[in-house]
mmCIF file of C-alpha atoms in Angstrom:
data_model
loop_
_atom_site.group_PDB
_atom_site.id
_atom_site.type_symbol
_atom_site.label_atom_id
_atom_site.label_comp_id
_atom_site.label_asym_id
_atom_site.label_seq_id
_atom_site.Cartn_x
_atom_site.Cartn_y
_atom_site.Cartn_z
ATOM 1 C CA MET A 1 28.916 -173.003 -66.819
ATOM 2 C CA SER A 2 32.634 -173.784 -68.210
ATOM 3 C CA SER A 3 34.693 -176.549 -66.462
ATOM 4 C CA ASN A 4 37.045 -175.302 -64.225
ATOM 5 C CA PHE A 5 40.883 -175.055 -65.505
ATOM 6 C CA PRO A 6 42.413 -177.995 -63.878
ATOM 7 C CA LEU A 7 45.894 -176.098 -63.239
ATOM 8 C CA ASN A 8 47.034 -173.204 -61.085
ATOM 9 C CA LYS A 9 49.451 -170.698 -61.963
ATOM 10 C CA SER A 10 52.365 -172.153 -60.623
ATOM 11 C CA GLN A 11 51.358 -175.546 -62.180
ATOM 12 C CA LEU A 12 50.805 -174.020 -65.526
ATOM 13 C CA ASP A 13 53.964 -171.973 -65.595
ATOM 14 C CA ASN A 14 56.048 -175.019 -64.981
ATOM 15 C CA LEU A 15 54.216 -176.838 -67.699
ATOM 16 C CA ILE A 16 54.639 -173.975 -70.214
ATOM 17 C CA ASN A 17 58.594 -174.137 -69.282
ATOM 18 C CA ASP A 18 58.481 -177.525 -71.093
ATOM 19 C CA PHE A 19 55.683 -177.076 -73.576
ATOM 20 C CA PRO A 20 55.627 -173.405 -74.819
ATOM 21 C CA THR A 21 52.523 -171.725 -75.985
ATOM 22 C CA PRO A 22 49.950 -171.788 -77.620
ATOM 23 C CA PHE A 23 48.801 -175.750 -77.175
ATOM 24 C CA TYR A 24 45.507 -177.387 -76.385
ATOM 25 C CA LEU A 25 45.331 -179.108 -72.923
ATOM 26 C CA TYR A 26 43.175 -181.951 -72.347
ATOM 27 C CA ASP A 27 42.149 -183.623 -68.704
ATOM 28 C CA GLU A 28 41.862 -187.317 -69.260
ATOM 29 C CA ALA A 29 40.281 -188.121 -65.842
ATOM 30 C CA ALA A 30 37.488 -185.736 -66.483
ATOM 31 C CA ILE A 31 36.895 -186.955 -69.858
ATOM 32 C CA ARG A 32 36.615 -190.567 -68.526
ATOM 33 C CA GLU A 33 34.276 -189.511 -65.788
ATOM 34 C CA ASN A 34 31.990 -187.608 -67.822
ATOM 35 C CA MET A 35 31.725 -190.531 -70.315
ATOM 36 C CA ARG A 36 30.883 -192.650 -67.491
ATOM 37 C CA LYS A 37 28.138 -190.614 -66.228
ATOM 38 C CA PHE A 38 26.943 -190.375 -69.976
ATOM 39 C CA THR A 39 26.888 -194.040 -70.340
ATOM 40 C CA LYS A 40 25.444 -194.416 -67.180
ATOM 41 C CA ALA A 41 22.150 -192.354 -67.640
ATOM 42 C CA PHE A 42 21.430 -194.245 -71.039
ATOM 43 C CA SER A 43 22.042 -197.704 -69.509
ATOM 44 C CA ILE A 44 18.224 -197.586 -68.877
ATOM 45 C CA PHE A 45 17.895 -198.960 -72.297
ATOM 46 C CA PRO A 46 18.579 -202.923 -73.177
ATOM 47 C CA VAL A 47 21.440 -201.663 -75.340
ATOM 48 C CA PHE A 48 22.981 -198.426 -75.591
ATOM 49 C CA ARG A 49 26.372 -197.179 -77.374
ATOM 50 C CA GLU A 50 27.952 -193.919 -77.534
ATOM 51 C CA HIS A 51 29.820 -193.498 -81.332
ATOM 52 C CA PHE A 52 32.138 -190.659 -80.281
ATOM 53 C CA ALA A 53 32.006 -188.260 -83.397
ATOM 54 C CA VAL A 54 35.714 -188.304 -84.303
ATOM 55 C CA LYS A 55 35.269 -185.409 -86.202
ATOM 56 C CA ALA A 56 35.213 -183.388 -82.851
ATOM 57 C CA CYS A 57 38.729 -184.395 -81.490
ATOM 58 C CA PRO A 58 40.641 -186.674 -83.934
ATOM 59 C CA ASN A 59 43.398 -187.769 -81.923
ATOM 60 C CA PRO A 60 43.951 -191.576 -81.237
ATOM 61 C CA TYR A 61 45.289 -190.906 -77.612
ATOM 62 C CA ILE A 62 41.596 -189.431 -76.948
ATOM 63 C CA LEU A 63 39.885 -192.243 -79.037
ATOM 64 C CA LYS A 64 41.680 -195.064 -77.149
ATOM 65 C CA ILE A 65 40.503 -193.322 -73.738
ATOM 66 C CA LEU A 66 37.256 -193.637 -74.942
ATOM 67 C CA ALA A 67 37.250 -197.092 -76.426
ATOM 68 C CA GLU A 68 38.423 -198.133 -72.929
ATOM 69 C CA GLU A 69 35.107 -196.663 -71.532
ATOM 70 C CA GLY A 70 33.245 -198.465 -74.104
ATOM 71 C CA CYS A 71 32.744 -196.024 -77.020
ATOM 72 C CA GLY A 72 32.287 -196.847 -80.665
ATOM 73 C CA ALA A 73 33.129 -194.250 -83.216
ATOM 74 C CA ASP A 74 31.223 -192.086 -85.590
ATOM 75 C CA CYS A 75 33.192 -191.411 -88.953
ATOM 76 C CA SER A 76 32.987 -189.253 -91.796
ATOM 77 C CA SER A 77 36.039 -189.877 -94.067
ATOM 78 C CA LEU A 78 38.710 -192.412 -94.442
ATOM 79 C CA PRO A 79 41.473 -190.639 -92.009
ATOM 80 C CA GLU A 80 38.867 -190.927 -89.476
ATOM 81 C CA LEU A 81 38.145 -194.577 -89.967
ATOM 82 C CA MET A 82 41.747 -195.177 -90.058
ATOM 83 C CA LEU A 83 42.262 -193.369 -86.676
ATOM 84 C CA SER A 84 39.439 -195.284 -85.116
ATOM 85 C CA GLU A 85 41.035 -198.588 -85.932
ATOM 86 C CA MET A 86 44.205 -197.385 -84.548
ATOM 87 C CA ALA A 87 42.685 -196.606 -81.143
ATOM 88 C CA GLY A 88 41.273 -200.524 -81.299
ATOM 89 C CA ILE A 89 37.645 -199.180 -82.184
ATOM 90 C CA LYS A 90 36.683 -201.729 -84.953
ATOM 91 C CA GLY A 91 34.126 -203.614 -86.895
ATOM 92 C CA LYS A 92 30.462 -202.510 -86.162
ATOM 93 C CA LYS A 93 31.593 -200.064 -83.248
ATOM 94 C CA VAL A 94 32.319 -198.165 -86.154
ATOM 95 C CA ILE A 95 29.465 -196.148 -87.923
ATOM 96 C CA PHE A 96 30.837 -194.422 -91.241
ATOM 97 C CA THR A 97 28.240 -191.668 -91.748
ATOM 98 C CA SER A 98 29.801 -190.062 -94.583
ATOM 99 C CA ASN A 99 28.280 -188.084 -97.560
ATOM 100 C CA GLU A 100 29.234 -187.806 -101.226
ATOM 101 C CA THR A 101 31.515 -190.474 -100.526
ATOM 102 C CA PRO A 102 34.217 -191.974 -102.874
ATOM 103 C CA ALA A 103 34.307 -195.606 -103.756
ATOM 104 C CA ALA A 104 37.753 -196.279 -102.091
ATOM 105 C CA GLU A 105 36.496 -194.933 -98.781
ATOM 106 C CA TYR A 106 33.140 -197.216 -98.992
ATOM 107 C CA GLN A 107 35.563 -200.123 -99.761
ATOM 108 C CA PHE A 108 37.792 -199.441 -96.499
ATOM 109 C CA ALA A 109 34.819 -199.401 -94.335
ATOM 110 C CA TYR A 110 33.175 -202.765 -95.853
ATOM 111 C CA ASP A 111 36.284 -204.439 -95.746
ATOM 112 C CA ARG A 112 36.454 -204.002 -92.132
ATOM 113 C CA GLY A 113 32.810 -204.567 -91.141
ATOM 114 C CA ASN A 114 31.867 -201.313 -90.141
ATOM 115 C CA ILE A 115 28.257 -200.063 -90.227
ATOM 116 C CA ILE A 116 27.839 -198.203 -93.526
ATOM 117 C CA ASN A 117 25.148 -195.088 -93.138
ATOM 118 C CA PHE A 118 24.031 -194.010 -96.501
ATOM 119 C CA ASP A 119 23.336 -190.634 -96.638
ATOM 120 C CA ASP A 120 21.283 -190.894 -100.250
ATOM 121 C CA ILE A 121 19.089 -193.627 -102.020
ATOM 122 C CA THR A 122 21.317 -193.110 -105.095
ATOM 123 C CA HIS A 123 24.171 -194.432 -103.100
ATOM 124 C CA ILE A 124 22.767 -197.894 -102.918
ATOM 125 C CA ASP A 125 23.693 -198.266 -106.632
ATOM 126 C CA TYR A 126 26.985 -196.542 -106.494
ATOM 127 C CA PHE A 127 27.889 -198.946 -103.805
ATOM 128 C CA LYS A 128 27.014 -201.907 -105.718
ATOM 129 C CA LYS A 129 28.613 -200.618 -108.581
ATOM 130 C CA ASN A 130 32.075 -199.774 -107.285
ATOM 131 C CA VAL A 131 32.175 -202.164 -104.162
ATOM 132 C CA GLY A 132 29.990 -204.968 -104.974
ATOM 133 C CA LYS A 133 27.313 -206.640 -102.788
ATOM 134 C CA LEU A 134 25.672 -204.598 -100.125
ATOM 135 C CA PRO A 135 26.762 -205.099 -96.440
ATOM 136 C CA ASP A 136 24.900 -207.321 -94.324
ATOM 137 C CA THR A 137 24.021 -204.228 -92.129
ATOM 138 C CA VAL A 138 22.730 -201.338 -93.595
ATOM 139 C CA CYS A 139 21.800 -197.829 -92.058
ATOM 140 C CA PHE A 140 20.035 -194.819 -93.730
ATOM 141 C CA ARG A 141 20.353 -191.087 -92.686
ATOM 142 C CA TYR A 142 16.903 -189.637 -92.412
ATOM 143 C CA ASN A 143 16.008 -186.056 -93.221
ATOM 144 C CA PRO A 144 12.795 -185.213 -91.858
ATOM 145 C CA GLY A 145 12.440 -181.988 -93.713
ATOM 146 C CA ALA A 146 9.722 -179.542 -92.280
ATOM 147 C CA GLU A 147 8.499 -182.525 -90.178
ATOM 148 C CA LYS A 148 11.361 -181.619 -87.576
ATOM 149 C CA GLN A 149 10.834 -177.987 -86.187
ATOM 150 C CA GLY A 150 12.822 -175.948 -83.759
ATOM 151 C CA CYS A 151 16.235 -176.758 -85.329
ATOM 152 C CA ASN A 152 18.835 -174.299 -84.039
ATOM 153 C CA SER A 153 20.697 -171.830 -86.766
ATOM 154 C CA ILE A 154 24.066 -174.081 -86.781
ATOM 155 C CA ILE A 155 22.603 -176.839 -88.170
ATOM 156 C CA GLY A 156 19.923 -174.919 -90.033
ATOM 157 C CA LYS A 157 16.343 -176.040 -91.345
ATOM 158 C CA PRO A 158 16.581 -179.974 -92.604
ATOM 159 C CA GLU A 159 14.895 -179.060 -95.531
ATOM 160 C CA GLU A 160 17.654 -176.934 -96.527
ATOM 161 C CA SER A 161 20.305 -179.260 -95.768
ATOM 162 C CA LYS A 162 22.364 -181.428 -98.189
ATOM 163 C CA TYR A 163 22.181 -184.564 -95.816
ATOM 164 C CA GLY A 164 19.856 -187.508 -95.835
ATOM 165 C CA LEU A 165 16.943 -189.469 -97.268
ATOM 166 C CA THR A 166 13.420 -187.832 -97.555
ATOM 167 C CA ARG A 167 10.483 -189.786 -96.109
ATOM 168 C CA GLU A 168 9.374 -190.837 -99.366
ATOM 169 C CA GLN A 169 12.742 -192.523 -100.161
ATOM 170 C CA ILE A 170 13.407 -193.871 -96.632
ATOM 171 C CA PHE A 171 10.826 -196.472 -97.422
ATOM 172 C CA GLU A 172 11.786 -197.084 -101.034
ATOM 173 C CA ALA A 173 15.507 -197.565 -99.588
ATOM 174 C CA TYR A 174 14.796 -200.006 -97.303
ATOM 175 C CA LYS A 175 12.710 -202.242 -99.592
ATOM 176 C CA ILE A 176 15.652 -202.329 -102.082
ATOM 177 C CA CYS A 177 18.142 -203.449 -99.630
ATOM 178 C CA LYS A 178 15.633 -206.100 -98.341
ATOM 179 C CA SER A 179 15.320 -207.233 -101.755
ATOM 180 C CA GLU A 180 19.044 -207.227 -102.087
ATOM 181 C CA GLY A 181 19.569 -209.633 -99.073
ATOM 182 C CA VAL A 182 20.564 -207.243 -96.627
ATOM 183 C CA LYS A 183 20.038 -209.047 -93.304
ATOM 184 C CA HIS A 184 20.368 -206.125 -90.689
ATOM 185 C CA PHE A 185 19.018 -202.609 -90.523
ATOM 186 C CA GLY A 186 19.401 -199.250 -88.610
ATOM 187 C CA LEU A 187 17.895 -195.823 -88.643
ATOM 188 C CA HIS A 188 19.755 -192.667 -88.161
ATOM 189 C CA THR A 189 19.138 -188.522 -88.173
ATOM 190 C CA MET A 190 20.895 -185.636 -87.173
ATOM 191 C CA VAL A 191 19.176 -182.432 -87.131
ATOM 192 C CA ALA A 192 20.683 -180.646 -83.911
ATOM 193 C CA SER A 193 23.998 -179.022 -83.107
ATOM 194 C CA ASN A 194 24.929 -177.532 -79.775
ATOM 195 C CA GLU A 195 21.375 -177.926 -78.419
ATOM 196 C CA LEU A 196 20.706 -177.392 -74.789
ATOM 197 C CA ASN A 197 17.049 -178.279 -74.585
ATOM 198 C CA PRO A 198 16.460 -181.954 -73.257
ATOM 199 C CA ALA A 199 12.974 -181.943 -74.855
ATOM 200 C CA PHE A 200 14.612 -181.342 -78.574
ATOM 201 C CA PHE A 201 16.097 -184.491 -78.321
ATOM 202 C CA VAL A 202 13.141 -186.485 -76.736
ATOM 203 C CA ASP A 203 11.021 -185.295 -79.833
ATOM 204 C CA THR A 204 13.868 -186.365 -82.449
ATOM 205 C CA ALA A 205 13.785 -189.879 -80.567
ATOM 206 C CA LYS A 206 9.732 -190.157 -80.944
ATOM 207 C CA LEU A 207 9.898 -189.127 -84.424
ATOM 208 C CA LEU A 208 12.595 -192.130 -85.207
ATOM 209 C CA PHE A 209 10.584 -194.492 -83.194
ATOM 210 C CA GLU A 210 7.385 -193.885 -85.075
ATOM 211 C CA LEU A 211 9.187 -194.014 -88.320
ATOM 212 C CA CYS A 212 10.684 -197.400 -87.203
ATOM 213 C CA ALA A 213 7.102 -198.647 -86.570
ATOM 214 C CA GLU A 214 5.992 -197.396 -89.988
ATOM 215 C CA ILE A 215 9.009 -199.023 -91.766
ATOM 216 C CA LYS A 216 8.005 -202.371 -90.146
ATOM 217 C CA GLU A 217 4.518 -201.856 -91.402
ATOM 218 C CA LYS A 218 5.412 -200.731 -94.950
ATOM 219 C CA CYS A 219 8.590 -202.522 -95.478
ATOM 220 C CA GLY A 220 8.398 -205.516 -93.463
ATOM 221 C CA VAL A 221 11.939 -204.487 -92.343
ATOM 222 C CA ARG A 222 12.844 -204.371 -88.523
ATOM 223 C CA ILE A 223 15.087 -201.855 -87.603
ATOM 224 C CA GLU A 224 17.512 -203.206 -85.114
ATOM 225 C CA PHE A 225 19.306 -199.987 -83.917
ATOM 226 C CA VAL A 226 18.513 -196.113 -84.104
ATOM 227 C CA ASP A 227 21.260 -193.651 -84.070
ATOM 228 C CA LEU A 228 19.869 -190.602 -82.533
ATOM 229 C CA GLY A 229 22.636 -188.324 -84.150
ATOM 230 C CA GLY A 230 24.591 -185.782 -81.972
ATOM 231 C CA GLY A 231 23.911 -182.303 -80.886
ATOM 232 C CA LEU A 232 23.897 -182.391 -77.553
ATOM 233 C CA GLY A 233 25.268 -178.981 -76.331
ATOM 234 C CA ILE A 234 27.318 -177.555 -73.686
ATOM 235 C CA PRO A 235 26.935 -174.577 -71.727
ATOM 236 C CA TYR A 236 29.580 -172.001 -73.270
ATOM 237 C CA LYS A 237 28.215 -169.212 -71.324
ATOM 238 C CA PRO A 238 28.195 -168.785 -67.682
ATOM 239 C CA GLU A 239 24.827 -168.323 -67.366
ATOM 240 C CA GLN A 240 23.669 -171.308 -69.521
ATOM 241 C CA LYS A 241 22.550 -174.652 -67.758
ATOM 242 C CA ALA A 242 24.476 -177.894 -68.777
ATOM 243 C CA VAL A 243 21.898 -180.719 -70.547
ATOM 244 C CA ASP A 244 20.689 -183.337 -67.806
ATOM 245 C CA TYR A 245 21.566 -186.461 -69.326
ATOM 246 C CA ASP A 246 19.120 -188.542 -67.127
ATOM 247 C CA GLU A 247 16.553 -186.115 -67.764
ATOM 248 C CA VAL A 248 16.983 -186.696 -71.770
ATOM 249 C CA ALA A 249 17.537 -190.479 -71.046
ATOM 250 C CA LYS A 250 14.212 -190.948 -69.126
ATOM 251 C CA GLY A 251 12.327 -188.675 -71.824
ATOM 252 C CA ILE A 252 13.304 -190.999 -74.906
ATOM 253 C CA ARG A 253 12.773 -194.164 -72.570
ATOM 254 C CA ALA A 254 9.222 -192.978 -72.176
ATOM 255 C CA GLU A 255 8.751 -192.715 -75.780
ATOM 256 C CA TYR A 256 10.543 -196.316 -76.264
ATOM 257 C CA ASP A 257 7.690 -197.943 -74.003
ATOM 258 C CA ARG A 258 5.132 -195.866 -75.706
ATOM 259 C CA VAL A 259 6.034 -196.484 -79.638
ATOM 260 C CA VAL A 260 8.814 -199.154 -79.674
ATOM 261 C CA VAL A 261 7.319 -201.909 -77.117
ATOM 262 C CA PRO A 262 4.078 -202.186 -78.246
ATOM 263 C CA ASN A 263 5.168 -202.282 -82.086
ATOM 264 C CA ASP A 264 7.450 -205.508 -81.293
ATOM 265 C CA LEU A 265 10.836 -203.641 -81.794
ATOM 266 C CA ASP A 266 11.998 -204.302 -78.490
ATOM 267 C CA PRO A 267 14.946 -204.437 -77.883
ATOM 268 C CA LEU A 268 15.866 -201.595 -80.357
ATOM 269 C CA GLU A 269 19.642 -200.735 -79.806
ATOM 270 C CA ILE A 270 20.047 -197.146 -78.950
ATOM 271 C CA TYR A 271 23.281 -195.167 -80.370
ATOM 272 C CA TRP A 272 24.502 -191.621 -79.928
ATOM 273 C CA GLU A 273 27.357 -190.066 -81.804
ATOM 274 C CA CYS A 274 28.135 -187.115 -79.576
ATOM 275 C CA GLY A 275 31.325 -185.191 -79.692
ATOM 276 C CA ARG A 276 31.196 -181.715 -78.139
ATOM 277 C CA PRO A 277 29.564 -182.960 -74.633
ATOM 278 C CA ILE A 278 32.103 -185.791 -74.479
ATOM 279 C CA THR A 279 35.207 -183.774 -74.719
ATOM 280 C CA GLY A 280 34.328 -180.266 -75.232
ATOM 281 C CA PRO A 281 34.343 -179.165 -71.648
ATOM 282 C CA TYR A 282 37.761 -180.569 -70.784
ATOM 283 C CA GLY A 283 39.828 -179.257 -73.200
ATOM 284 C CA TRP A 284 41.247 -175.686 -73.312
ATOM 285 C CA LEU A 285 43.272 -173.495 -75.595
ATOM 286 C CA VAL A 286 46.542 -172.102 -73.559
ATOM 287 C CA THR A 287 47.875 -168.954 -75.230
ATOM 288 C CA THR A 288 50.116 -165.988 -74.121
ATOM 289 C CA ALA A 289 49.241 -162.284 -74.302
ATOM 290 C CA ILE A 290 52.176 -160.791 -76.730
ATOM 291 C CA HIS A 291 50.502 -157.624 -77.605
ATOM 292 C CA GLU A 292 48.451 -154.860 -76.827
ATOM 293 C CA LYS A 293 46.837 -152.191 -78.823
ATOM 294 C CA HIS A 294 44.944 -148.745 -77.894
ATOM 295 C CA ILE A 295 42.948 -147.566 -80.732
ATOM 296 C CA TYR A 296 39.233 -147.173 -81.052
ATOM 297 C CA ARG A 297 39.125 -150.147 -78.899
ATOM 298 C CA GLU A 298 41.517 -151.855 -76.403
ATOM 299 C CA TYR A 299 42.983 -155.108 -78.009
ATOM 300 C CA ILE A 300 44.836 -157.843 -76.509
ATOM 301 C CA ALA A 301 46.651 -160.151 -79.012
ATOM 302 C CA LEU A 302 47.635 -163.764 -78.296
ATOM 303 C CA ASP A 303 50.204 -166.121 -79.711
ATOM 304 C CA ALA A 304 47.321 -168.354 -81.022
ATOM 305 C CA CYS A 305 44.920 -167.122 -83.723
ATOM 306 C CA MET A 306 41.831 -168.491 -85.656
ATOM 307 C CA ALA A 307 43.957 -170.921 -87.370
ATOM 308 C CA ASP A 308 43.925 -172.531 -84.022
ATOM 309 C CA LEU A 309 40.425 -172.076 -83.085
ATOM 310 C CA MET A 310 38.128 -170.878 -85.754
ATOM 311 C CA ARG A 311 34.437 -171.124 -84.092
ATOM 312 C CA PRO A 312 34.408 -167.677 -82.601
ATOM 313 C CA GLY A 313 35.461 -166.150 -85.958
ATOM 314 C CA MET A 314 33.390 -168.616 -88.092
ATOM 315 C CA TYR A 315 30.143 -168.762 -86.139
ATOM 316 C CA GLY A 316 30.431 -165.795 -83.651
ATOM 317 C CA ALA A 317 30.726 -168.527 -81.012
ATOM 318 C CA TYR A 318 31.231 -167.644 -77.424
ATOM 319 C CA HIS A 319 33.968 -169.121 -75.427
ATOM 320 C CA GLU A 320 34.958 -168.020 -71.683
ATOM 321 C CA VAL A 321 38.454 -166.336 -71.325
ATOM 322 C CA THR A 322 40.396 -166.281 -68.052
ATOM 323 C CA VAL A 323 43.926 -165.261 -67.078
ATOM 324 C CA SER A 324 46.075 -167.752 -65.263
ATOM 325 C CA GLY A 325 46.163 -166.327 -61.670
ATOM 326 C CA LYS A 326 43.654 -163.682 -62.030
ATOM 327 C CA GLU A 327 40.645 -165.981 -61.971
ATOM 328 C CA ASP A 328 39.203 -163.820 -59.040
ATOM 329 C CA ALA A 329 40.455 -160.418 -59.921
ATOM 330 C CA PRO A 330 37.928 -157.767 -60.714
ATOM 331 C CA LYS A 331 37.010 -157.495 -64.542
ATOM 332 C CA THR A 332 38.080 -153.820 -64.896
ATOM 333 C CA LYS A 333 38.869 -153.529 -68.454
ATOM 334 C CA VAL A 334 36.851 -154.431 -71.772
ATOM 335 C CA TYR A 335 39.172 -155.939 -74.572
ATOM 336 C CA ASP A 336 38.765 -157.402 -77.940
ATOM 337 C CA VAL A 337 41.040 -160.568 -77.657
ATOM 338 C CA VAL A 338 42.537 -161.367 -80.901
ATOM 339 C CA GLY A 339 45.091 -163.286 -83.085
ATOM 340 C CA SER A 340 47.351 -162.539 -86.062
ATOM 341 C CA LEU A 341 45.642 -163.836 -88.796
ATOM 342 C CA CYS A 342 44.852 -160.911 -91.758
ATOM 343 C CA GLU A 343 41.204 -161.433 -91.183
ATOM 344 C CA ASN A 344 39.106 -158.875 -88.970
ATOM 345 C CA CYS A 345 37.188 -161.860 -87.625
ATOM 346 C CA ASP A 346 40.335 -163.347 -85.967
ATOM 347 C CA LYS A 347 38.910 -162.728 -82.497
ATOM 348 C CA PHE A 348 38.312 -164.865 -79.675
ATOM 349 C CA ALA A 349 36.013 -162.424 -77.788
ATOM 350 C CA VAL A 350 34.877 -159.196 -78.553
ATOM 351 C CA GLN A 351 34.285 -156.469 -76.246
ATOM 352 C CA ARG A 352 34.869 -158.856 -73.120
ATOM 353 C CA ALA A 353 35.188 -157.528 -69.535
ATOM 354 C CA LEU A 354 38.267 -159.211 -68.337
ATOM 355 C CA PRO A 355 41.048 -158.312 -65.618
ATOM 356 C CA GLU A 356 43.438 -156.027 -66.649
ATOM 357 C CA ILE A 357 45.999 -158.127 -69.197
ATOM 358 C CA LYS A 358 49.808 -157.608 -68.930
ATOM 359 C CA MET A 359 51.927 -158.885 -71.586
ATOM 360 C CA GLY A 360 53.342 -162.131 -70.918
ATOM 361 C CA ASP A 361 50.078 -163.300 -69.128
ATOM 362 C CA HIS A 362 48.693 -166.747 -70.054
ATOM 363 C CA VAL A 363 45.253 -166.621 -71.472
ATOM 364 C CA ILE A 364 43.072 -169.544 -71.260
ATOM 365 C CA ILE A 365 39.985 -170.411 -73.669
ATOM 366 C CA HIS A 366 37.626 -172.727 -72.231
ATOM 367 C CA ASP A 367 35.249 -175.454 -73.617
ATOM 368 C CA ALA A 368 37.627 -175.909 -76.662
ATOM 369 C CA GLY A 369 37.954 -179.768 -76.311
ATOM 370 C CA ALA A 370 35.710 -180.371 -79.241
ATOM 371 C CA HIS A 371 35.815 -178.856 -82.838
ATOM 372 C CA GLY A 372 38.877 -176.925 -81.662
ATOM 373 C CA ARG A 373 42.107 -178.408 -83.050
ATOM 374 C CA ALA A 374 40.368 -180.462 -85.369
ATOM 375 C CA MET A 375 39.245 -177.270 -87.241
ATOM 376 C CA GLY A 376 42.553 -175.594 -87.395
ATOM 377 C CA PHE A 377 43.774 -174.685 -90.722
ATOM 378 C CA ASN A 378 47.019 -173.201 -92.295
ATOM 379 C CA TYR A 379 45.798 -170.040 -94.002
ATOM 380 C CA ASN A 380 48.634 -167.089 -94.000
ATOM 381 C CA GLY A 381 50.976 -170.158 -93.638
ATOM 382 C CA LYS A 382 49.760 -170.470 -89.809
ATOM 383 C CA LEU A 383 51.237 -173.496 -87.961
ATOM 384 C CA ARG A 384 48.648 -175.384 -86.033
ATOM 385 C CA CYS A 385 49.382 -175.989 -82.357
ATOM 386 C CA GLY A 386 49.998 -179.238 -80.412
ATOM 387 C CA GLU A 387 47.889 -180.982 -77.876
ATOM 388 C CA ILE A 388 48.773 -182.254 -74.341
ATOM 389 C CA LEU A 389 47.045 -184.676 -72.374
ATOM 390 C CA MET A 390 47.124 -184.473 -68.654
ATOM 391 C CA ARG A 391 46.854 -187.985 -67.323
ATOM 392 C CA PRO A 392 45.077 -188.973 -64.052
ATOM 393 C CA ASP A 393 48.399 -189.171 -62.245
ATOM 394 C CA GLY A 394 49.118 -185.254 -62.897
ATOM 395 C CA THR A 395 51.947 -186.303 -65.524
ATOM 396 C CA PHE A 396 51.741 -184.736 -69.146
ATOM 397 C CA LYS A 397 51.828 -186.270 -72.821
ATOM 398 C CA GLU A 398 52.373 -184.364 -75.813
ATOM 399 C CA ILE A 399 49.841 -186.147 -77.880
ATOM 400 C CA ARG A 400 50.281 -184.123 -81.100
ATOM 401 C CA ARG A 401 53.427 -182.020 -81.571
ATOM 402 C CA LYS A 402 53.180 -178.408 -83.015
ATOM 403 C CA GLU A 403 53.300 -178.205 -86.793
ATOM 404 C CA THR A 404 56.631 -176.672 -88.205
ATOM 405 C CA ILE A 405 57.434 -175.014 -91.394
ATOM 406 C CA ASN A 406 58.988 -178.295 -92.874
ATOM 407 C CA ASP A 407 55.409 -179.763 -92.410
ATOM 408 C CA LEU A 408 53.918 -176.845 -93.953
ATOM 409 C CA PHE A 409 56.027 -177.011 -96.947
ATOM 410 C CA ALA A 410 56.122 -181.036 -97.151
ATOM 411 C CA THR A 411 53.823 -180.971 -100.017
ATOM 412 C CA LEU A 412 55.542 -178.516 -102.273
ATOM 413 C CA ASP A 413 58.218 -179.337 -104.709
ATOM 414 C CA LEU A 414 60.658 -176.981 -103.377
ATOM 415 C CA ASP A 415 63.763 -178.518 -105.397
ATOM 416 C CA GLY A 416 61.758 -178.213 -108.665
ATOM 417 C CA VAL A 417 60.888 -174.260 -108.363
ATOM 418 C CA LYS A 418 64.574 -173.590 -108.387
ATOM 419 C CA ASN A 419 65.025 -174.865 -111.938
ATOM 420 C CA PHE A 420 61.161 -173.496 -112.935
#
């Protein structure tokens, strides 16, 4: 079930007087509490660290909060590396998991001592040619192909994915890096997205642990850390059940004791790179109803659009929708809740039973704290909304202002076009 919105109608009305809609609101106290719960569950391993997936919520205020809770960062681009550094996440607390990476981005990560997670065996030579000597710590992303079954539709079948090395390439890659003088090694995979079945993650850990043992036998390389990727889901729909962190941790620990310990790989550091379960339930897109339309369906139009939250339009994803002050009102109407983008997929909810919505009502879209504002775009010249952080003391901090027309036009040569 979605996390309850932390403000009542009066409190939200007061906030909107200072920060007009639309905007994202994040609950700092809830994010901290959730991160502590996550860390506690996986503290049953000798060494554990969550490397927050920066792509999920790339705001340095959020990253700094997580850094204070012991998190590292999982980055996939130069700006994400820079944001992590700004937030105080540095060195080997940063894992650079990118694909088709430009040389300058490898250089940036190398210079700062970040862990570089190579996506392909050819990137070894590319790195040596463009950066120089390989780093002292190297990780490889493994693509298990048909070996890993049951992946959900969001991430697709591993054998159809552009990411990672095949099984045969993995062994060759570690042999090459060992011969090049690399001292420390990790292993990574990412085969899930928004998965709610705890057994899926236990099976993934089993696959990686067994591969670690085989790499040691065939390559003489001891894997020192395993990055289990991310993919832990959240219950977007009311009937769905949240993933039990303790259940996942205990299941993985059983495989650790079965495979890692007997193969003299203990202690093996365990990493995650989750984003969605860390911040997802504790961010909301706050909007206002500005139009209604009565044709073949009943429509409610908001002052936000798909440019602010693209998951429903892109994936058909479900987000719970509530109306401030009408949380307990009977759901007597059926609406499509839409935005103003010139795309018919610009819908936050389709044929959704909701209380009657009046113009000016504040409509809240839940579970938007990950892959929400981060996936925004400027199609139709739309200006992306800002972000507000609710501090534990009940005060509010604008941590990203709304975009302006000047922001949108900043890269255009407006003076030059006059004489074109």
